[in-house]
PDB file of C-alpha atoms in Angstrom:
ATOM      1  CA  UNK A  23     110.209 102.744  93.075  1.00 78.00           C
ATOM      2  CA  UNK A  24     111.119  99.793  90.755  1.00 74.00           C
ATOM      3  CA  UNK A  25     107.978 100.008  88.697  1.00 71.00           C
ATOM      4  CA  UNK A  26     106.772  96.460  89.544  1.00 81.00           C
ATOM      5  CA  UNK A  27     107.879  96.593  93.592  1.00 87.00           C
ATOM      6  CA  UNK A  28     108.474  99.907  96.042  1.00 90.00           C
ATOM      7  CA  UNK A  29     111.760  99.181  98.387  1.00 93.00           C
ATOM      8  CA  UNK A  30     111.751 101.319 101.565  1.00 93.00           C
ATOM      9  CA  UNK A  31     114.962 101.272 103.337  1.00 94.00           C
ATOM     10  CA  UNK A  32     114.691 102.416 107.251  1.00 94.00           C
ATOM     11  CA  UNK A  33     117.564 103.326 108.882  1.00 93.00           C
ATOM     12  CA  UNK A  34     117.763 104.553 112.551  1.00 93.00           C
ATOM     13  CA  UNK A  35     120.922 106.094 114.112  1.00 92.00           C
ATOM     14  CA  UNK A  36     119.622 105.592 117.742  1.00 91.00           C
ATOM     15  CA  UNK A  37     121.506 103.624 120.248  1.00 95.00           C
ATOM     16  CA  UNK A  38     118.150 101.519 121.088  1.00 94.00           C
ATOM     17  CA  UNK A  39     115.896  99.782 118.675  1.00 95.00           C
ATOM     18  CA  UNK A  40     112.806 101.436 117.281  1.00 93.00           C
ATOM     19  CA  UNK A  41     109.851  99.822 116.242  1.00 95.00           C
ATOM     20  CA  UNK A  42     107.606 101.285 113.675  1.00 95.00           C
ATOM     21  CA  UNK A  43     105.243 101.118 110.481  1.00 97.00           C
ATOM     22  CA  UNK A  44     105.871 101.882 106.794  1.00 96.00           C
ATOM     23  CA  UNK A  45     102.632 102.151 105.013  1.00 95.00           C
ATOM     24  CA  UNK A  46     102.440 103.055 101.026  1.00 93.00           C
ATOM     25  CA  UNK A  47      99.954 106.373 100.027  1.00 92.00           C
ATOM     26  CA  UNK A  48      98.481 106.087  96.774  1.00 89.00           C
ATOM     27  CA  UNK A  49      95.314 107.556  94.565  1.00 87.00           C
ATOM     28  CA  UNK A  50      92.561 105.324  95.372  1.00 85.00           C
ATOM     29  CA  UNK A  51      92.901 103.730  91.567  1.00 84.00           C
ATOM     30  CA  UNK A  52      96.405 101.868  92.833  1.00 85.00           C
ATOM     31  CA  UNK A  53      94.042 100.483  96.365  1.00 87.00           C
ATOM     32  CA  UNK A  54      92.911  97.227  94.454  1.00 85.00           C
ATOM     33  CA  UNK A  55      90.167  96.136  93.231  1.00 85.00           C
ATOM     34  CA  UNK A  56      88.447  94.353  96.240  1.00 88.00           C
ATOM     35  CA  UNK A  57      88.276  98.040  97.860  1.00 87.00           C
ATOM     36  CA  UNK A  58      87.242  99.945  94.427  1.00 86.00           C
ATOM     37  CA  UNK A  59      86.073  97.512  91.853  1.00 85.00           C
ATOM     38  CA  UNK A  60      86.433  98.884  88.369  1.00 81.00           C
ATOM     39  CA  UNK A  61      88.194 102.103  89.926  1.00 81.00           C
ATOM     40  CA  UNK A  62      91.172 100.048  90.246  1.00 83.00           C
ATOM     41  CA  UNK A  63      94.313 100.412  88.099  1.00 83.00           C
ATOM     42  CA  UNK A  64      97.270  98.860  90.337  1.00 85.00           C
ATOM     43  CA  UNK A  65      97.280  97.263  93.044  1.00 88.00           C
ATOM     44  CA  UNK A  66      99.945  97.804  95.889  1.00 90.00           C
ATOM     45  CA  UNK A  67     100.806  95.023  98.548  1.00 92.00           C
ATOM     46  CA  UNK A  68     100.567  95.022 101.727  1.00 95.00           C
ATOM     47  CA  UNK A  69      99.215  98.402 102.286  1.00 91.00           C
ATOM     48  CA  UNK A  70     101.566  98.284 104.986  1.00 94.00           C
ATOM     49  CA  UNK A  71     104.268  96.965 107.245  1.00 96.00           C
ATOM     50  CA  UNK A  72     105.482  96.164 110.738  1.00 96.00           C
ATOM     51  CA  UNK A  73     109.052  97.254 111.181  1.00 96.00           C
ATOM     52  CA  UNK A  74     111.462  96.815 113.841  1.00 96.00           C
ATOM     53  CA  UNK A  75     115.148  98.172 113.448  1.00 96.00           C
ATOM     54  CA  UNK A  76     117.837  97.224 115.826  1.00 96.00           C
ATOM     55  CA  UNK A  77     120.054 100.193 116.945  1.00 95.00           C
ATOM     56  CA  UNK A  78     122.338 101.916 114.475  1.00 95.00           C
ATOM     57  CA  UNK A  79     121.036  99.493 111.381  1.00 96.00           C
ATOM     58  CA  UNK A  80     118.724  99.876 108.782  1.00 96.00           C
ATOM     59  CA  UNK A  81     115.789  97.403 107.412  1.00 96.00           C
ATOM     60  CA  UNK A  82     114.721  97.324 103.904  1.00 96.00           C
ATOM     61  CA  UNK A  83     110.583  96.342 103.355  1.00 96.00           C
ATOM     62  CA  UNK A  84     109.413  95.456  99.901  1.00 96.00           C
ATOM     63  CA  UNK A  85     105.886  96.073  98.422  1.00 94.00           C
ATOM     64  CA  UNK A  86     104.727  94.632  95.336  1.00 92.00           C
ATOM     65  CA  UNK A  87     103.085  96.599  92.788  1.00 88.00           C
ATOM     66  CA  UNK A  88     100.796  95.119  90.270  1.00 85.00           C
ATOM     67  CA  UNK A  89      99.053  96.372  87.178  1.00 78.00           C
ATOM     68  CA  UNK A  90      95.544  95.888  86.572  1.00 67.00           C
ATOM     69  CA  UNK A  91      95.767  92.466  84.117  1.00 64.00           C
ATOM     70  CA  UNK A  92      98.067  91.261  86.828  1.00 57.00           C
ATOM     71  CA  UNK A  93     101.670  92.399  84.973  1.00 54.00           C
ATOM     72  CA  UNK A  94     103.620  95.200  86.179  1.00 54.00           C
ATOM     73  CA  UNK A  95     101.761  98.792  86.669  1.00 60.00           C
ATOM     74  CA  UNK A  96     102.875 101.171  83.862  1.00 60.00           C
ATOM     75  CA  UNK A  97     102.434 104.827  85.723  1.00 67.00           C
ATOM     76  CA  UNK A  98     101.795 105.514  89.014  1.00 76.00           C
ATOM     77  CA  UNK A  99     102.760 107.806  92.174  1.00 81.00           C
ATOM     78  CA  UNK A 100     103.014 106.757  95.486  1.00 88.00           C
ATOM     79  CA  UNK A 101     104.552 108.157  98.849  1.00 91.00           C
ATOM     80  CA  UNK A 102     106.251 105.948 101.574  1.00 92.00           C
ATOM     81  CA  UNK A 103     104.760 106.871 104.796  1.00 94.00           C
ATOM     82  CA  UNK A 104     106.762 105.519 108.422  1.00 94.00           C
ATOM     83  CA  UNK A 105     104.899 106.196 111.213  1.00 95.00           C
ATOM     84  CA  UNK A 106     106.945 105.128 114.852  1.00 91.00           C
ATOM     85  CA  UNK A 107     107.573 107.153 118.129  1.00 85.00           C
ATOM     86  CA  UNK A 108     104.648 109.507 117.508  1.00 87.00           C
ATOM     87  CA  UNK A 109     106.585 110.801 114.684  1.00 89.00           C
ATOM     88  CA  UNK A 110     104.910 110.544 110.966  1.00 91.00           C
ATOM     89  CA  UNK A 111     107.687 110.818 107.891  1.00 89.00           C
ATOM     90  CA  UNK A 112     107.009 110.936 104.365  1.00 88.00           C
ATOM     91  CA  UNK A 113     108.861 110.334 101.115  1.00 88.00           C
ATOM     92  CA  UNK A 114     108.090 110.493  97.796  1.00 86.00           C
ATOM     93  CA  UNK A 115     108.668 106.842  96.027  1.00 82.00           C
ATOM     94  CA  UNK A 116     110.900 108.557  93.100  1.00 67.00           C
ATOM     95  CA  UNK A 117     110.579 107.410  89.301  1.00 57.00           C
ATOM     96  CA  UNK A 118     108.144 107.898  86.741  1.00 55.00           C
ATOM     97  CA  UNK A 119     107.888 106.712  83.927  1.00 52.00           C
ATOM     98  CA  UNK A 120     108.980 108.539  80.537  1.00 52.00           C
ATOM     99  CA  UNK A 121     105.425 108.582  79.319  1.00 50.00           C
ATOM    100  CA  UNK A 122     102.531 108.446  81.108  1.00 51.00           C
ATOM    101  CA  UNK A 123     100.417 105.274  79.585  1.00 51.00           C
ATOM    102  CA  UNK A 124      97.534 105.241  82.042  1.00 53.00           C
ATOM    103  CA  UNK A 125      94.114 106.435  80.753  1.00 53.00           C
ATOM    104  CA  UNK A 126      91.732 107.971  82.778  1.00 59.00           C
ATOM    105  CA  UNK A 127      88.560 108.201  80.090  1.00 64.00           C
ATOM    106  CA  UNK A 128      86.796 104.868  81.519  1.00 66.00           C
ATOM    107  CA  UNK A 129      87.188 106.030  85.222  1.00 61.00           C
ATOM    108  CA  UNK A 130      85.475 109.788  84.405  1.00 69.00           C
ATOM    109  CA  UNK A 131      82.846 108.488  82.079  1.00 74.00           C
ATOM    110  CA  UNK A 132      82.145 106.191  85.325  1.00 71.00           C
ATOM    111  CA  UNK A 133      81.934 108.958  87.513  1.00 70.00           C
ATOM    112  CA  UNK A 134      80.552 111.442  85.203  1.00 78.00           C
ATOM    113  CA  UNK A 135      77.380 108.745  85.047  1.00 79.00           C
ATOM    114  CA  UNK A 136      76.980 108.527  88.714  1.00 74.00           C
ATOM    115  CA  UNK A 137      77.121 111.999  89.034  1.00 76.00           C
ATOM    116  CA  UNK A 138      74.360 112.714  86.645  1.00 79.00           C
ATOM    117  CA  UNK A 139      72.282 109.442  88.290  1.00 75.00           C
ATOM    118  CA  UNK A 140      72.591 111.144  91.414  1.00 68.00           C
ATOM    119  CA  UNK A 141      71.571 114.587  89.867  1.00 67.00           C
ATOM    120  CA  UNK A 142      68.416 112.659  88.664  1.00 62.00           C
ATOM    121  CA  UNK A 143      67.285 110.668  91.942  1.00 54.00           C
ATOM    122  CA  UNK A 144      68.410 113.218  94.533  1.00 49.00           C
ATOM    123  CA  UNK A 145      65.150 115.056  96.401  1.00 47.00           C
ATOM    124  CA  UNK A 146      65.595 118.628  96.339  1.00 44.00           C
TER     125      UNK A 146
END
């Protein structure tokens, strides 16, 4: 984790090449806004990658990370997920930041008001 891109190295010791796909696991705030509107903090691209790695090499994939006024993100966790053979492995995508800067008060006064709208217009 580089703070503005995620760089997921894939090695495979095999003595035939193995095809696979790396995706990136995030809270839904770091999915974009196009899937959660005003939910959206980050933005990580492409959810996820095609990877083929010849026999006793490694590939490196890089996703991009972007904050929510288009500059770098400033806190965020994410998990590197490669999925090939039938086989699912996960890492955690290291680094945080010394101090968390995101704030979370717009996204629960959001939900706390569509909670209590649904409270309201919910039959019982």
């Amino acid at each position: 984790n580089r703070g503005d891109s995620i760089r997921v190295e894939v090695a495979n010791p095999h003595r035939e090449p193995v095809d696979g796909e790396v995706s990136i696991v995030t809270p839904l705030e770091a999915w974009g806004r196009a899937l959660v509107g005003g939910h959206a903090i980050l933005e990580v691209t492409p959810r996820m990658q095609a990877v083929r790695v010849p026999a006793g090499e490694s590939v490196a994939v890089t996703f991009q990370v972007t904050g929510r006024r288009g500059g770098p993100a400033d806190s965020y966790w994410a998990v590197a997920k490669l999925m090939s053979n039938g086989r699912i492995m996960l890492r955690l995508c290291g680094t945080a930041t010394a101090r968390r800067t995101q704030y979370d008060k717009p996204w629960l006064d959001s939900y706390q008001a569509r909670a209590e709208q649904y409270g309201k217009t919910r039959t019982r």
